[in-house]
Short mmCIF file of C-alpha atoms in Angstrom, two decimals:
data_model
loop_
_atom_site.label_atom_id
_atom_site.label_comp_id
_atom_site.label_asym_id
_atom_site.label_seq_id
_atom_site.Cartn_x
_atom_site.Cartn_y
_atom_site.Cartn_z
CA UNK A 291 -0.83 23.84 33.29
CA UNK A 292 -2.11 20.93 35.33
CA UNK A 293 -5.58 20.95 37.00
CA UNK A 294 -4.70 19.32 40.61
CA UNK A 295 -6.07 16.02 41.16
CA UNK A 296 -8.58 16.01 44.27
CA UNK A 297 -9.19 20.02 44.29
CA UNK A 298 -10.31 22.95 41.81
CA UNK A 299 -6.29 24.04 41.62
CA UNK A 300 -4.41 24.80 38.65
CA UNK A 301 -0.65 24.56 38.68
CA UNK A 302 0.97 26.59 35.88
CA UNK A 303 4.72 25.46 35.59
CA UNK A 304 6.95 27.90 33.19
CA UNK A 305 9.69 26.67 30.60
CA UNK A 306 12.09 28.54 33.60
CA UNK A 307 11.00 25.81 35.83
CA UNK A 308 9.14 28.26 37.92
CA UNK A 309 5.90 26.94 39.89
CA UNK A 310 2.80 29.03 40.72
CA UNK A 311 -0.67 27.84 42.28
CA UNK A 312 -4.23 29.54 41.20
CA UNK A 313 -7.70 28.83 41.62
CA UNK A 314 -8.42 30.11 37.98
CA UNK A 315 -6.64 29.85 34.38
CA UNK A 316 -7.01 33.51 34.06
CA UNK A 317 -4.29 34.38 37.21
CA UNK A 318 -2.51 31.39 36.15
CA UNK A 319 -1.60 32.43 32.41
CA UNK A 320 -1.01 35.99 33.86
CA UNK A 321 1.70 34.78 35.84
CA UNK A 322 3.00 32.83 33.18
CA UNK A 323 3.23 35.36 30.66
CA UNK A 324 4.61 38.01 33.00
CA UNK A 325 7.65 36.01 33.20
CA UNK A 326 10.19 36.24 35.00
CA UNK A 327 8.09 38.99 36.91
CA UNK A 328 7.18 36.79 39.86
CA UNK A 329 8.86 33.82 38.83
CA UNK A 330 11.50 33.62 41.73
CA UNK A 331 11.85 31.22 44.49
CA UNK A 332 8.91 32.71 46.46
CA UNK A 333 6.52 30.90 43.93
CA UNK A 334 6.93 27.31 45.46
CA UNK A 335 3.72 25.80 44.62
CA UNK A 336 1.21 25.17 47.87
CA UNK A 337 -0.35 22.48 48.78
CA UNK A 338 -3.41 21.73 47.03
CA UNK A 339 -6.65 22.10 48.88
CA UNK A 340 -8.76 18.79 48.64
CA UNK A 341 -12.21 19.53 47.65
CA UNK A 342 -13.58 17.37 49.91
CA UNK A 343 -11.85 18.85 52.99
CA UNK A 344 -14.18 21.91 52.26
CA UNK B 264 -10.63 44.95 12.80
CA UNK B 265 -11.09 41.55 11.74
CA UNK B 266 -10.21 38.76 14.05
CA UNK B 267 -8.69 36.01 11.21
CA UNK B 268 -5.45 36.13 11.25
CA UNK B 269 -3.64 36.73 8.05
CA UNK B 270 -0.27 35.09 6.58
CA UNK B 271 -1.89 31.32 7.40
CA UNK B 272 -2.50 28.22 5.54
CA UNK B 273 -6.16 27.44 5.61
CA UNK B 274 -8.30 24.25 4.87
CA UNK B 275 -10.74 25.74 1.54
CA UNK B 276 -12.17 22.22 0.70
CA UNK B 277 -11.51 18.24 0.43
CA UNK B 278 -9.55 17.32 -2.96
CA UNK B 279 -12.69 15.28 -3.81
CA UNK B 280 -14.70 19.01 -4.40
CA UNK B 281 -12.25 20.07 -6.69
CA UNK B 282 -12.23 18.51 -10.30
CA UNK B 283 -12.67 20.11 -13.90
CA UNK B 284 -15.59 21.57 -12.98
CA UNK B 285 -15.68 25.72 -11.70
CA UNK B 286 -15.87 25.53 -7.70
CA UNK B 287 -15.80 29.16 -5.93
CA UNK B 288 -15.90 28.78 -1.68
CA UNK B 289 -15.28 32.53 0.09
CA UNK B 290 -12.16 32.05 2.65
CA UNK B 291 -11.37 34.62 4.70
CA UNK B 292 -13.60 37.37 3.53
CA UNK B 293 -11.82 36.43 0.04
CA UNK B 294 -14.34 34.85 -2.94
CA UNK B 295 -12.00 32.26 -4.40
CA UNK B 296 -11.94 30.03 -7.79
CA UNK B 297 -10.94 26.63 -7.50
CA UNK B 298 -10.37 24.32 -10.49
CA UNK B 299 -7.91 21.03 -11.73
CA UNK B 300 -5.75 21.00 -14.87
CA UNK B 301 -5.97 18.30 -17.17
CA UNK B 302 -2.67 17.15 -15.51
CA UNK B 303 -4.22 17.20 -11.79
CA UNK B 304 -3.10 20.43 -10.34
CA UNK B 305 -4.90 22.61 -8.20
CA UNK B 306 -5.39 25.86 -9.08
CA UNK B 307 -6.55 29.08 -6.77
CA UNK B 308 -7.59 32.25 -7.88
CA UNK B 309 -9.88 35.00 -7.60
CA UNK B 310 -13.59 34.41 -8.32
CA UNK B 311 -14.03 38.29 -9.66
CA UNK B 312 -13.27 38.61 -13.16
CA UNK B 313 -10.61 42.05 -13.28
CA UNK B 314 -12.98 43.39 -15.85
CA UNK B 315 -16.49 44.30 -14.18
CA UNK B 316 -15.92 41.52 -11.69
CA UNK B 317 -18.49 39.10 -13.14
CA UNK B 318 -18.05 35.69 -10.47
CA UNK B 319 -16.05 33.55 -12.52
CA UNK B 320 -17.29 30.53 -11.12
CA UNK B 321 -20.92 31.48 -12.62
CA UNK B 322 -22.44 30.11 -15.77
CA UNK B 323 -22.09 30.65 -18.94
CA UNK B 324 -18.39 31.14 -17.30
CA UNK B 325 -16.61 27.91 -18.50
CA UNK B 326 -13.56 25.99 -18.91
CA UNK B 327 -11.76 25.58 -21.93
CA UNK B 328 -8.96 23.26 -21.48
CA UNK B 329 -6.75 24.64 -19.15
CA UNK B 330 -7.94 28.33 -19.75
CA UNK B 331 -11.57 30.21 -17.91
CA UNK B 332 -13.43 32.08 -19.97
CA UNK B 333 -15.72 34.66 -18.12
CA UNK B 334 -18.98 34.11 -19.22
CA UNK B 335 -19.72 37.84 -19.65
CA UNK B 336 -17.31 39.08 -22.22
CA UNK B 337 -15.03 36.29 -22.59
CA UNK B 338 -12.20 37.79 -20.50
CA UNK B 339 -9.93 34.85 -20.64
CA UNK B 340 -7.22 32.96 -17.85
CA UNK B 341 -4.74 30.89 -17.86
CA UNK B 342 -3.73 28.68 -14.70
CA UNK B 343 -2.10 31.09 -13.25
CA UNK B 344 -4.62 33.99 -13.21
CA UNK B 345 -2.95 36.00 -16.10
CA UNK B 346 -5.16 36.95 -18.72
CA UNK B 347 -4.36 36.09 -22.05
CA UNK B 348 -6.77 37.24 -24.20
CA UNK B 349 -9.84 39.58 -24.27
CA UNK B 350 -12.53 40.15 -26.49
CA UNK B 351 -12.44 43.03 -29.42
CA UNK B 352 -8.64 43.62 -29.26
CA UNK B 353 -5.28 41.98 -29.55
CA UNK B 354 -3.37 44.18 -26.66
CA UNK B 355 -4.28 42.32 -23.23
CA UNK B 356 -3.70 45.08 -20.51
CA UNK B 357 -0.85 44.31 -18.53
CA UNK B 358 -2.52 44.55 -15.38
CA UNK B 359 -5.04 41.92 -16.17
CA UNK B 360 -4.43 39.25 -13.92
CA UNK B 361 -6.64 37.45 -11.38
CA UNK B 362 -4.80 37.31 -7.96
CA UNK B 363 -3.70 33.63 -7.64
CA UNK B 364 -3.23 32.30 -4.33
CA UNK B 365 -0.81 29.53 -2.75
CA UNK B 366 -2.12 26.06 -2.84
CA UNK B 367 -1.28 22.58 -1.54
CA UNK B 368 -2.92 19.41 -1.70
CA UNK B 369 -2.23 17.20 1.38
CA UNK B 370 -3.60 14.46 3.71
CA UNK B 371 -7.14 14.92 1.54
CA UNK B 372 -7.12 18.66 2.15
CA UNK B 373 -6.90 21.59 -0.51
CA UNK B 374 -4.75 24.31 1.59
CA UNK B 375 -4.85 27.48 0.90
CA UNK B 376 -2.62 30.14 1.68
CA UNK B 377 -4.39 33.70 3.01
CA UNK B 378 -2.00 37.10 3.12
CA UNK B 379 1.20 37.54 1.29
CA UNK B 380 2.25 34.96 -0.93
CA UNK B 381 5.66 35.67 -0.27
CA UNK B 382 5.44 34.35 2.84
CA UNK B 383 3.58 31.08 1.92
CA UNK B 384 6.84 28.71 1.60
CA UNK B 385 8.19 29.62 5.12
CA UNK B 386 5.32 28.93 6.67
CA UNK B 387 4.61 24.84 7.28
CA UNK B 388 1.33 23.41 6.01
CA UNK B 389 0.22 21.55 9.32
CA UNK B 390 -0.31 18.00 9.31
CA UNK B 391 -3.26 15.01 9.24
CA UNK B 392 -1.56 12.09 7.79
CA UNK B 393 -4.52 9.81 8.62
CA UNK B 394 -6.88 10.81 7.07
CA UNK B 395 -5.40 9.93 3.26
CA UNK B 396 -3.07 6.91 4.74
CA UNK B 397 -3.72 3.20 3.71
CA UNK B 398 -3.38 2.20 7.33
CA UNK B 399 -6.70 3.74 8.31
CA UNK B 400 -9.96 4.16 6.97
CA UNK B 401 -11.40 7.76 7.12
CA UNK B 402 -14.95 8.84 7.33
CA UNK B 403 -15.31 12.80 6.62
CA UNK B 404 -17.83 15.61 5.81
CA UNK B 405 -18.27 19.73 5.96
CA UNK B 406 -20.84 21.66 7.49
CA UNK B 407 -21.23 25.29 7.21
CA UNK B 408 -21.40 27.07 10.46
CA UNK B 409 -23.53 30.94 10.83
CA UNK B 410 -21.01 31.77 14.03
CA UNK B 411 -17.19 33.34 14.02
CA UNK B 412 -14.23 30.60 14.03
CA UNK B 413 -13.48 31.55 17.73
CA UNK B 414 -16.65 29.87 18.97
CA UNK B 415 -15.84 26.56 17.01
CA UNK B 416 -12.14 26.76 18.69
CA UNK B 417 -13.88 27.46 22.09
CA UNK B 418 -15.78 24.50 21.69
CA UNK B 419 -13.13 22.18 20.68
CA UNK B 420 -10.35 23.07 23.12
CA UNK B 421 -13.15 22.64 25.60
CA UNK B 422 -14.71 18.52 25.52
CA UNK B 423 -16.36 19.08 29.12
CA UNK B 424 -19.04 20.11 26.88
CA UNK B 425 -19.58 16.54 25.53
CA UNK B 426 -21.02 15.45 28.52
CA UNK B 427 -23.86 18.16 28.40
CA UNK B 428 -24.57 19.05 24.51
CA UNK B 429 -23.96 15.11 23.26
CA UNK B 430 -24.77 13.18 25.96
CA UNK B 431 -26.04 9.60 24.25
CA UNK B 432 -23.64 10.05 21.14
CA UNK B 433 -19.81 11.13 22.84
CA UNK B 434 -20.65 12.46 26.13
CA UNK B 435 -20.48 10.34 29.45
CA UNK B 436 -20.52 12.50 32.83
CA UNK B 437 -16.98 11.49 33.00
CA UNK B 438 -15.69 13.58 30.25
CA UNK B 439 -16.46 16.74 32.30
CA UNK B 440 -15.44 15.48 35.36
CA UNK B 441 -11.96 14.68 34.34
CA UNK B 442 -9.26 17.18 34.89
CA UNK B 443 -7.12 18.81 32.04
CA UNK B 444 -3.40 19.05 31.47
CA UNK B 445 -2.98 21.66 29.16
CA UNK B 446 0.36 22.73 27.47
CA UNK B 447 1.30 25.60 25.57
CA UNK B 448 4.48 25.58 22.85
CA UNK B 449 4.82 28.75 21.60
CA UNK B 450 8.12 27.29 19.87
CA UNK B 451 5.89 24.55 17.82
CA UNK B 452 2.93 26.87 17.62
CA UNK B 453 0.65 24.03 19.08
CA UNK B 454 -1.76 24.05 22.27
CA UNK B 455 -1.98 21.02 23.89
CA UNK B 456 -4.92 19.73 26.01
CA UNK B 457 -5.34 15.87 27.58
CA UNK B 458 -7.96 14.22 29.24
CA UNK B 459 -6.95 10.96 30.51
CA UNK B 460 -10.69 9.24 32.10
CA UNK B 461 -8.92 5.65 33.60
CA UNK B 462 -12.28 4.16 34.45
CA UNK B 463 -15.31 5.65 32.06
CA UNK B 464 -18.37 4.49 30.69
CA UNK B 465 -18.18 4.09 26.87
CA UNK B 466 -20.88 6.34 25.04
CA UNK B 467 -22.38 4.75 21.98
CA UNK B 468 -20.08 6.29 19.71
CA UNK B 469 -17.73 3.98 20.57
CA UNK B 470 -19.10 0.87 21.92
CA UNK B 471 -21.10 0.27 19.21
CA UNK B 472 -17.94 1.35 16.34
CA UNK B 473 -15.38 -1.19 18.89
CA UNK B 474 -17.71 -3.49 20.03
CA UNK B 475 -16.44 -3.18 23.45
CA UNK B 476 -18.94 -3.61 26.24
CA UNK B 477 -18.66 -2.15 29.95
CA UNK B 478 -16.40 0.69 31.39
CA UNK B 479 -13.26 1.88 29.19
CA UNK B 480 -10.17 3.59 29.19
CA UNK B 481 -10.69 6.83 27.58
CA UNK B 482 -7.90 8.74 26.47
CA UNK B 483 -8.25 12.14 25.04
CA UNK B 484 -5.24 13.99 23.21
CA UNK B 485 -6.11 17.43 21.56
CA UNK B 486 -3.22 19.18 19.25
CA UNK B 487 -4.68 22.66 17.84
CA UNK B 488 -2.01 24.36 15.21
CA UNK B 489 -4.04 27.99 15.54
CA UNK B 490 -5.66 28.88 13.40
CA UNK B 491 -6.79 25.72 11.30
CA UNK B 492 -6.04 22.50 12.57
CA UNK B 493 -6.88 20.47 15.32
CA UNK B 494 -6.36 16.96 16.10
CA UNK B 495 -8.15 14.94 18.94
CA UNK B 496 -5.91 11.82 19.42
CA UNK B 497 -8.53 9.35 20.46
CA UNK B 498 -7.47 5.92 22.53
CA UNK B 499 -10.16 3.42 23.70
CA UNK B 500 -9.25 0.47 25.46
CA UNK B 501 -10.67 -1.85 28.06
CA UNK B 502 -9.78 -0.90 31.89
CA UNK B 503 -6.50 -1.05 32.99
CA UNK B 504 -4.91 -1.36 29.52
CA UNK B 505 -2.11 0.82 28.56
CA UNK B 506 0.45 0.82 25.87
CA UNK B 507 3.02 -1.08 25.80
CA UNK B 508 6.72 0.10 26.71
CA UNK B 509 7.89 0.00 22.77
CA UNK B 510 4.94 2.07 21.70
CA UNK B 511 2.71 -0.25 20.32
CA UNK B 512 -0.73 -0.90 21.84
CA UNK B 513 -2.14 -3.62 20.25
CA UNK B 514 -5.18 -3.83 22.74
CA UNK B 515 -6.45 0.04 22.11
CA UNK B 516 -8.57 1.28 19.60
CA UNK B 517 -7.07 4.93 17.88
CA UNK B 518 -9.54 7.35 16.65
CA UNK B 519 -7.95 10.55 14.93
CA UNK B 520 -10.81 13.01 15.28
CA UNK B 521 -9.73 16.42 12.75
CA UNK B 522 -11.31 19.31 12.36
CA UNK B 523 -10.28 21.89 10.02
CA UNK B 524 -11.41 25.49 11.31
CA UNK B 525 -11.48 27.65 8.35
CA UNK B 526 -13.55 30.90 8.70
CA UNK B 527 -15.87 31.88 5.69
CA UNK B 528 -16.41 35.72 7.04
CA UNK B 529 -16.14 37.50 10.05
CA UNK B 530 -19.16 35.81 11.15
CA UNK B 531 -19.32 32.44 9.45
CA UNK B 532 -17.13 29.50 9.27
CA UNK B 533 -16.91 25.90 7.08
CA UNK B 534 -16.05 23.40 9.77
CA UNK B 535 -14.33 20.26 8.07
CA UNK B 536 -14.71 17.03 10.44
CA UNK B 537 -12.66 13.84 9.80
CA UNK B 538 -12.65 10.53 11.95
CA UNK B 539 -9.94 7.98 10.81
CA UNK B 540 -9.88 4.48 12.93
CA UNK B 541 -7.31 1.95 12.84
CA UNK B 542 -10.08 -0.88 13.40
CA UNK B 543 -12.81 -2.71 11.36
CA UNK B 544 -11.11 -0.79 8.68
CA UNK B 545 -13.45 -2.70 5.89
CA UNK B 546 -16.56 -3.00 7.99
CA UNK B 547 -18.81 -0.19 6.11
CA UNK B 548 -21.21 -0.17 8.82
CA UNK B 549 -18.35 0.91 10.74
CA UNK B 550 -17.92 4.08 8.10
CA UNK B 551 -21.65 4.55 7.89
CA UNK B 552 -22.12 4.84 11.89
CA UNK B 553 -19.19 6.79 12.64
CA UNK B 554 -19.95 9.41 9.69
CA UNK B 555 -23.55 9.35 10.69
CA UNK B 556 -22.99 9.55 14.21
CA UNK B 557 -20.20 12.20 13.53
CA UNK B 558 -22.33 14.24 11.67
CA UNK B 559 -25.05 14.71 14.20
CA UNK B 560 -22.25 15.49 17.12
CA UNK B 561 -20.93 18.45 14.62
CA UNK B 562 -24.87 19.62 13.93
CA UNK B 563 -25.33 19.96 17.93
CA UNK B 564 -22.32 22.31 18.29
CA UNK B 565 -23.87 23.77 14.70
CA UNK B 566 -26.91 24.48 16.44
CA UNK B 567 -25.49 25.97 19.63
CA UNK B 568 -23.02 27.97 18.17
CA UNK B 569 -25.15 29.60 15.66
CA UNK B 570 -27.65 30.34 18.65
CA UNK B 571 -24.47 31.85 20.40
CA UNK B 572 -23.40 33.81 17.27
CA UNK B 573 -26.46 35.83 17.22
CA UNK B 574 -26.48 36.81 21.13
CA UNK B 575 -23.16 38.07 20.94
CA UNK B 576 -24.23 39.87 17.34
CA UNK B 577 -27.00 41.78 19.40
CA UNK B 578 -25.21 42.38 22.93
CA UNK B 579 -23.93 45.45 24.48
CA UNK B 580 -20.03 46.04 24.43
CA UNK B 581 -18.43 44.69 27.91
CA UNK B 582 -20.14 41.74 28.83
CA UNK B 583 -17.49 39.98 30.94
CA UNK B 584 -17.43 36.02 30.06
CA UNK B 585 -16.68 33.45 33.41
CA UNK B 586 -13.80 31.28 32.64
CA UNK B 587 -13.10 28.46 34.76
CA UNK B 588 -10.43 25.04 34.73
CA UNK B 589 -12.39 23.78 31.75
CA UNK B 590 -11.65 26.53 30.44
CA UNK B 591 -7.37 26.83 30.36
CA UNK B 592 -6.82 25.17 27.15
CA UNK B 593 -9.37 27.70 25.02
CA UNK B 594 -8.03 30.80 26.46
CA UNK B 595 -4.34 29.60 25.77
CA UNK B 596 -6.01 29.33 21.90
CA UNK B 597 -7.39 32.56 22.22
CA UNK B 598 -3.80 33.82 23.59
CA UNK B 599 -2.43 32.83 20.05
CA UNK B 600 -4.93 33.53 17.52
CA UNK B 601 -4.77 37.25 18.92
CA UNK B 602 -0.95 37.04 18.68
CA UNK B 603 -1.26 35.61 15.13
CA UNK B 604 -3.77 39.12 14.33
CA UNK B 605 -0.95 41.30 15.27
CA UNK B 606 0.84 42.93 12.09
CA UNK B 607 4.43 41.38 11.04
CA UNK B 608 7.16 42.79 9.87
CA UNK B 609 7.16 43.00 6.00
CA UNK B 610 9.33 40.53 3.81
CA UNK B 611 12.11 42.01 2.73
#
């Protein structure tokens, strides 16, 4: 799981190669245990929000 | 239920404690006898004598050779916890054995195994091969901590912390502004957590240990092995430095930072700290500072843990805890301590 440089993002990346974008660990380890539940191509990650854009 | 996961290999003392004299240390709920043969071994056992449970390790209790005699009524064991002779009568009852447990001595460490023997030799002994190597020089101590082993993990899969609890010794405000990668292998059983800081100021622990002056290249490079060992794999070099394409990095300084997380109870836990260096290995001012220094960083997170132990002794069920990025690496510890608590299939 890699905390985004430049915002408050996590991305969690599975052993499938699956992606998935959080603002918390919590959501992120969720999805990564539930896999594959969720783990399709829909899970692209998104681009990461600078914090200083806020 | 308790929260210490069974079946594990767990750090019960430095092989410098244990000698030919009686040493008892409670692991894991579990009041345990340590003592050396005259040939070196190790031995583990219980510290209840099977008769009316008189603590072995108490005076007049005593070693004779390679045989305890309780100090009560002379109930006496060999090496292996099997009684061999008590007092009054020739016929020693064949249930009169102490329960011996698993033991290896390695990298400085007496390990001791916790659940079924049985399943002691399939399960690896984790590794610190610094801390007893002659290519580093090792600085080391134990202090007892009055808080459950989960708060000690907490606090060492989480460094942020350094910057706020021992600012002036480790912590710079660039340790908790640094993001985290953190990696879980389930395969290996390890959690991984860096902390690469390219441009940091260097806090006195190491400026004053490397002599380097101005802003640093702090690498940090945690290993846990739930439930026992963790490793911070410490790099410290000037700006801009990195290792060199072969591996070596003859510009860095390596600190190997261990801590051995063994609980004591439910509520209490002997935190083992190591730091090995691969630099002014004979400078003893070197040793003295960094075990000094060391020392005081492990009594903060004493202090504040024991302080946290007794909220959360006296709290109402359901308080709901705030975890944030700092905080990915300790909950994917928690993740597999509670997986370690959950009951295995027997050996067959």
């Amino acid at each position: 799981m890699v905390w985004l440089p430049g915002s408050d993002q996590l991305l969690g990346r599975c052993h499938c190669g699956a992606e998935h974008v959080a603002e918390e660990p919590v959501e992120v380890w969720e999805w990564l245990l539930a896999h594959p539940v969720g783990h399709g191509t829909a899970d692209h990650p998104q681009t990461p929000e600078l914090v200083g854009a806020r | 239920m308790s929260t210490i996961p069974q079946d594990q290999w767990y750090v019960a003392a430095y092989g410098r404690e244990i000698g030919r004299e009686l040493f008892s240390r409670t692991i894991c709920n579990e009041s345990i006898l340590f003592w050396r043969t005259a040939s070196g071994q190790v031995t583990a056992m219980s510290d209840r004598c099977v008769h009316r449970r008189f603590p072995l390790s108490q005076a007049p209790t005593r070693l004779v050779d390679d045989q305890v005699v309780c100090g009560y009524h002379g109930f006496t064991y060999g090496a292996d916890g099997a009684c061999v002779a008590v007092p009054g009568q020739t016929r020693v009852p064949r249930t009169a054995r102490l329960r011996s447990y698993p033991v290896v001595e390695q990298d400085s460490f007496v390990w001791v195994f916790i659940g079924d023997p049985d399943r002691a030799d399939a399960t690896p002994v984790p590794r610190a091969p610094w801390l007893d190597s002659r290519d580093w020089t090792t600085v080391s101590g134990m202090e007892p901590l009055a808080a459950r082993f989960g708060l000690l993990v907490d606090n060492l899969l989480d460094l942020s912390h350094e910057t706020y609890l021992h600012g002036g010794y480790i912590g710079t405000p660039e340790v908790a502004g640094t993001p985290i990668t953190t990696e879980v292998d389930d395969e290996a059983g390890v959690v991984r957590v860096a902390r690469h800081m390219a441009d940091a100021e260097c806090p006195p622990f190491y400026s004053r240990s490397t002599g380097l002056t101005g802003r640093i290249s702090r690498w940090q490079d945690i290993e846990y092995t739930p439930p026992c060992l963790y490793l911070l794999h410490s790099r410290i070099a000037p700006v801009g430095s990195v290792p060199d394409p072969d591996g070596t990095d003859p510009d860095a300084f390596h600190v190997e930072v261990v801590y051995a997380i063994t609980p004591e109870t439910d509520t209490s836990t002997h935190d083992f700290w190591a730091v090995a260096r691969d630099f002014a290995r004979d400078d003893e001012s070197v040793s003295d500072f960094l075990a000094e220094q060391n020392r005081t960083v492990v009594l903060q997170d004493v202090e504040a843990l024991d302080v946290l132990e007794r909220v959360i002794a006296i709290e109402p069920p359901g308080y709901q805890e705030l975890s944030i990025n700092i905080d990915t690496g300790g909950l994917a510890a928690r993740r597999m301590l509670t997986r370690l608590t959950q009951p295995v299939p027997a050996v067959s």
